[in-house]
């Protein structure tokens, strides 16, 4: 099984390829992969081609970055009839791809979790990867409560408001990743994993530097611009018709392709960790504090995930304080800290909107609850700086960006990974459409179709999250009241609430805050409809942090 | 109807004088003179005409049409160049071909290479922008074009990808293939018939190339006022999508005429669709509106 066949593939070619035929996940494979100096091929069926043509076969697609989004693309390609024949190379040096993580149910949950939206869940179901997620720890939630430190109001959301079973599901990132991988391994998809980093990428070699050798058609194709050439940190190089950059916010592919970006840093960090309660938590909780929101998300069993946004100095303090003090601070922040509990909705204020309430949403009658107490910390604490970045272009000839490589959003609402999954599935679909009409999959006109489709969805979400972050980064009396008034409408006006919950193509879950001071809302009632757009922006909720 | 068609055909057969021919070419040459892509080819043009003149002896081709395409052949694969409209339209016309041929030959439309096992000839293949997709979809493709330069461009481009390097390109005409007694499962001639001198003869040749029961797909531009306004006035003069003089309205055939001449060549048109362009999305889509661009699928009698 693990024999290493060394042979000369092309005498004129500058490398001798060691072909190792093995299953990539076995321990032996991991050892031999470290030993093999040059190219490694995890071949299932393709080395026959190699010896026949006497040349290195170019790949159809090279996915740079085998994280959740990159693997989602691979999984979708592997399970779509029109794309399952493609030869795909995955370039990633992370150990998660080298040794399949063994996920044990008894282990405490990893702090890196994602809140996947119903849209993402249905993508996973379509590809058949969701069944693997279900074998591990995951927590659906159908309720969420959002409130404000000013104790002006609160909003509760219920999946039944939008006739859905769930509002979302919290899953550990490693579970999502390994589920996609397991699903790919069910198929006979021809993928090759390079445990290496990308160091160079050339798309248009200058004609003078390339000596076209007629015995090496791959080199010749590359020289004429019909293939991209990728150089890896272990000295290997490979050719592909299409290079997909799914290598995260600091994307090397984006850099090498020369795509410009627009963005800024928020002077905020997020602290994330896993905590344990004495009872099971079934609801997503989020409270807006002066420095940023804190969210408590159920992960299943008695565990929850904390995503706490704060300024960088605070975050380093909170990361290092003793566990007891941290737990105390979390409970404080989720309860009476910075202000009291909001009062339950007053009949007067609810009645005020009665003319607008076609049918009352179920959650409008639910009263304010206090989140379950945190009893202890169940993981290490991590802190990440928050920033916003958007690539001005997602695609050019033979290069395309997906996920964080194309856009990083404020991690409010955990929309980042959902946008990334949206990118992956859209790209897979567009590649299939291209194949249906016999197009070269690296053709810019095809890739621009993907760009046009995803840019709109991504930028809308980015604008919402950024606007939201800005609305909350100012603690100024009149603005707080205005903000709260806008949210007040969100809680009581059913149509508005529904449109907020199901706003975006991914079924983004949102919530609003309400306030109960009559005099202010009275004055603002007339303006409520004008503020609808405002409300939409501001009432996006924090759901989780993704990595 | 028949009268109209007859007068039409008579018109097509009118000999165009050499002077007029030459004049057109000069106009085309000067038009492109300032385009960098074409700077190289302008000097070649004169040679090309010389070369093409003795070659084009067959009845269904117009000599000046050949020179027109030879002049811009280098730019076939420049998706932003003179052939941009064809590139943009290509996926839509291939979608029609895919669905009709899959149905006719009972192939699985959900697989990547549904045309596996089919021999297809692309008549008037130009730089190969239809031949290559057909080859990627699994067909054994023969691309023919009367302009040698086009064939050279097509050959070079197809060799870049192992999937398309199997295409057989020949600088020849449909008539010559008939003489060689070549037969194909499907005969495709897209945006060609409006450039030939004798459409009826041309259709007979296409029919002769297909096996009995084989398929034929043709696309062209309707001779309607709307087509004059969009395909000539807008596309050539206002938007500059196409070089001026690419199309002559009088050479266009209406769908009825096309159906009739195909019928006379023993090809029964089974399906027809129109292409409509949406200026908002910049894309083409298939529709029932055959008033400008249309495509027809027919089968040859005999099975």
Coordinates of C-alpha atoms in Angstrom, one line a residue, chain B residues 29-277:
Chain B
X29 CA -8.5 47.5 -43.7
X30 CA -8.4 51.3 -43.0
X31 CA -11.1 50.8 -40.3
X32 CA -8.8 48.6 -38.3
X33 CA -5.6 50.3 -39.1
X34 CA -5.5 52.1 -35.8
X35 CA -6.1 49.0 -33.7
X36 CA -2.8 47.7 -32.3
X37 CA -3.9 44.1 -32.5
X38 CA -4.4 44.4 -36.2
X39 CA -1.4 46.4 -37.1
X40 CA 0.5 43.3 -37.9
X41 CA -2.1 41.8 -40.1
X42 CA -2.7 44.9 -42.3
X43 CA 0.4 44.3 -44.3
X44 CA -0.6 40.6 -44.7
X45 CA -4.0 41.5 -46.1
X46 CA -2.9 42.2 -49.6
X47 CA -1.0 38.8 -49.7
X48 CA -4.0 37.2 -48.3
X49 CA -6.4 38.4 -50.9
X50 CA -4.0 37.1 -53.5
X51 CA -3.9 33.8 -51.8
X52 CA -7.6 33.5 -51.3
X53 CA -8.7 34.5 -54.7
X54 CA -7.6 31.4 -56.6
X55 CA -8.7 29.2 -53.7
X56 CA -12.3 30.2 -53.4
X57 CA -13.8 28.5 -56.4
X58 CA -16.7 26.9 -54.7
X59 CA -20.1 28.3 -55.4
X60 CA -21.4 28.8 -51.9
X61 CA -18.7 31.1 -50.6
X62 CA -18.3 34.8 -51.1
X63 CA -14.8 35.8 -51.7
X64 CA -14.9 39.2 -50.0
X65 CA -16.5 37.6 -46.9
X66 CA -13.4 35.4 -46.6
X67 CA -11.1 38.4 -46.8
X68 CA -13.1 40.2 -44.2
X69 CA -12.6 37.4 -41.7
X70 CA -9.0 36.8 -42.6
X71 CA -8.2 40.4 -41.7
X72 CA -9.3 39.9 -38.1
X73 CA -8.4 36.2 -37.6
X74 CA -5.6 37.0 -35.1
X75 CA -8.2 38.3 -32.7
X76 CA -10.4 35.3 -32.6
X77 CA -9.5 34.4 -29.0
X78 CA -9.3 37.9 -27.7
X79 CA -12.6 37.9 -25.7
X80 CA -12.5 41.7 -25.7
X81 CA -11.7 42.0 -29.4
X82 CA -13.8 42.1 -32.6
X83 CA -15.3 38.6 -31.8
X84 CA -16.5 39.6 -28.4
X85 CA -20.1 39.3 -29.3
X86 CA -19.6 35.7 -30.4
X87 CA -17.8 35.0 -27.1
X88 CA -20.6 36.5 -25.1
X89 CA -23.2 34.6 -27.1
X90 CA -21.3 31.3 -27.2
X91 CA -22.6 29.8 -23.9
X92 CA -26.2 30.4 -24.9
X93 CA -25.9 28.8 -28.3
X94 CA -24.0 25.9 -26.8
X95 CA -26.8 25.4 -24.2
X96 CA -29.2 25.0 -27.1
X97 CA -27.0 22.5 -28.9
X98 CA -26.3 20.6 -25.7
X99 CA -30.0 20.2 -24.9
X100 CA -31.2 19.3 -28.4
X101 CA -28.4 16.9 -29.2
X102 CA -28.6 15.2 -25.8
X103 CA -32.3 14.6 -26.4
X104 CA -31.9 13.5 -30.0
X105 CA -29.0 11.1 -29.3
X106 CA -30.4 10.0 -25.9
X107 CA -27.3 11.3 -24.0
X108 CA -27.2 12.1 -20.3
X109 CA -27.2 15.9 -20.0
X110 CA -25.9 15.7 -16.4
X111 CA -22.5 14.4 -17.3
X112 CA -19.5 16.4 -18.1
X113 CA -18.9 14.8 -21.5
X114 CA -22.3 14.0 -23.0
X115 CA -21.1 14.0 -26.6
X116 CA -18.8 11.1 -26.1
X117 CA -19.0 8.9 -29.2
X118 CA -20.5 11.6 -31.5
X119 CA -18.7 12.8 -34.6
X120 CA -19.5 16.5 -35.1
X121 CA -18.4 18.8 -37.9
X122 CA -18.3 22.6 -37.2
X123 CA -18.6 24.2 -40.6
X124 CA -17.2 27.7 -40.6
X125 CA -15.3 27.1 -37.4
X126 CA -13.4 30.3 -37.5
X127 CA -10.9 30.3 -34.6
X128 CA -12.6 27.3 -33.0
X129 CA -14.7 29.0 -30.4
X130 CA -17.4 26.5 -30.9
X131 CA -15.2 23.5 -31.8
X132 CA -13.3 23.7 -28.5
X133 CA -16.4 23.5 -26.2
X134 CA -17.8 20.7 -28.3
X135 CA -14.5 18.8 -27.9
X136 CA -14.5 19.4 -24.1
X137 CA -18.0 18.0 -24.1
X138 CA -16.6 14.8 -25.5
X139 CA -17.3 15.0 -29.2
X140 CA -14.9 14.0 -31.9
X141 CA -14.8 17.4 -33.7
X142 CA -13.8 18.3 -37.2
X143 CA -13.6 22.0 -37.7
X144 CA -13.5 23.4 -41.2
X145 CA -13.1 26.9 -42.5
X146 CA -12.3 28.3 -45.9
X147 CA -9.8 30.9 -44.4
X148 CA -6.5 29.3 -43.9
X149 CA -5.5 31.9 -41.3
X150 CA -8.5 31.0 -39.2
X151 CA -7.5 27.3 -39.3
X152 CA -4.0 28.2 -38.2
X153 CA -5.3 30.2 -35.3
X154 CA -7.7 27.5 -34.3
X155 CA -5.0 24.8 -34.5
X156 CA -2.6 26.7 -32.3
X157 CA -5.2 27.5 -29.7
X158 CA -6.7 24.0 -29.5
X159 CA -3.2 22.5 -28.9
X160 CA -3.0 24.4 -25.7
X161 CA -5.4 22.1 -23.9
X162 CA -5.1 18.3 -24.1
X163 CA -8.9 18.1 -24.2
X164 CA -9.1 20.2 -27.3
X165 CA -5.9 19.1 -29.1
X166 CA -7.9 16.1 -30.6
X167 CA -9.9 18.4 -32.8
X168 CA -9.3 17.9 -36.5
X169 CA -9.0 21.2 -38.3
X170 CA -9.0 21.5 -42.1
X171 CA -8.9 24.4 -44.4
X172 CA -11.7 23.3 -46.6
X173 CA -15.3 23.8 -47.4
X174 CA -18.5 21.8 -46.8
X175 CA -18.7 21.0 -50.5
X176 CA -15.2 19.5 -50.5
X177 CA -16.0 17.4 -47.4
X178 CA -19.1 16.1 -49.4
X179 CA -16.8 15.2 -52.3
X180 CA -14.6 13.3 -49.8
X181 CA -17.8 11.5 -48.7
X182 CA -17.3 12.4 -45.0
X183 CA -20.2 11.7 -42.7
X184 CA -21.0 13.0 -39.3
X185 CA -23.6 12.5 -36.5
X186 CA -24.2 16.2 -36.2
X187 CA -23.5 19.0 -38.6
X188 CA -23.3 22.5 -37.1
X189 CA -22.9 25.8 -38.9
X190 CA -23.4 28.8 -36.6
X191 CA -23.5 32.3 -38.0
X192 CA -22.3 31.1 -41.3
X193 CA -25.2 31.0 -43.7
X194 CA -25.6 34.7 -43.9
X195 CA -22.0 34.9 -45.2
X196 CA -22.5 32.3 -48.0
X197 CA -23.5 33.2 -51.6
X198 CA -25.8 30.3 -52.2
X199 CA -27.6 29.3 -49.0
X200 CA -29.7 26.6 -50.7
X201 CA -26.6 24.8 -52.1
X202 CA -24.9 25.3 -48.7
X203 CA -27.8 23.6 -46.9
X204 CA -27.7 20.7 -49.4
X205 CA -24.0 20.2 -48.6
X206 CA -24.7 20.2 -44.9
X207 CA -27.4 17.6 -45.4
X208 CA -25.1 15.5 -47.4
X209 CA -22.5 15.5 -44.5
X210 CA -25.0 14.1 -42.0
X211 CA -25.7 10.4 -41.5
X212 CA -29.4 9.5 -42.1
X213 CA -31.1 10.4 -38.9
X214 CA -28.3 12.7 -38.0
X215 CA -28.7 16.2 -36.6
X216 CA -28.1 19.6 -38.1
X217 CA -27.9 22.9 -36.2
X218 CA -27.8 26.3 -37.9
X219 CA -27.9 29.8 -36.5
X220 CA -28.2 33.1 -38.3
X221 CA -29.9 36.5 -38.2
X222 CA -33.4 37.2 -39.3
X223 CA -34.1 39.6 -42.2
X224 CA -36.3 41.8 -40.1
X225 CA -36.4 45.5 -39.5
X226 CA -35.5 44.8 -35.9
X227 CA -32.5 42.8 -37.0
X228 CA -31.4 45.7 -39.2
X229 CA -31.7 48.1 -36.3
X230 CA -29.9 45.9 -33.8
X231 CA -27.5 43.6 -35.7
X232 CA -26.3 46.2 -38.1
X233 CA -27.1 49.8 -37.0
X234 CA -26.6 49.2 -33.3
X235 CA -24.0 46.4 -33.2
X236 CA -21.8 47.7 -36.1
X237 CA -22.3 51.5 -36.2
X238 CA -23.3 52.6 -32.7
X239 CA -21.8 50.1 -30.3
X240 CA -18.9 49.0 -32.5
X241 CA -19.4 45.5 -31.3
X242 CA -18.7 44.2 -34.8
X243 CA -16.6 45.7 -37.6
X244 CA -18.7 47.8 -40.0
X245 CA -19.6 45.7 -43.0
X246 CA -19.7 42.4 -41.0
X247 CA -23.2 41.8 -42.1
X248 CA -25.4 42.7 -45.0
X249 CA -29.0 42.8 -44.2
X250 CA -30.0 41.6 -47.7
X251 CA -28.0 38.4 -47.1
X252 CA -30.1 37.5 -44.0
X253 CA -32.7 34.7 -44.1
X254 CA -36.0 34.7 -42.3
X255 CA -36.8 31.6 -40.2
X256 CA -39.4 30.6 -42.8
X257 CA -36.9 30.7 -45.6
X258 CA -34.4 28.7 -43.6
X259 CA -36.9 26.1 -42.8
X260 CA -37.9 25.9 -46.4
X261 CA -34.5 25.5 -47.9
X262 CA -33.5 23.0 -45.2
X263 CA -36.7 21.0 -46.0
X264 CA -35.7 20.9 -49.6
X265 CA -32.3 19.6 -48.5
X266 CA -34.3 16.8 -46.6
X267 CA -33.7 18.3 -43.1
X268 CA -36.7 18.7 -41.0
X269 CA -36.5 21.5 -38.5
X270 CA -37.7 20.2 -35.1
X271 CA -36.8 23.0 -32.8
X272 CA -36.1 26.7 -33.1
X273 CA -35.2 29.3 -30.5
X274 CA -34.2 33.0 -30.5
X275 CA -31.4 34.7 -28.7
X276 CA -32.2 37.9 -26.8
X277 CA -29.6 40.2 -25.3

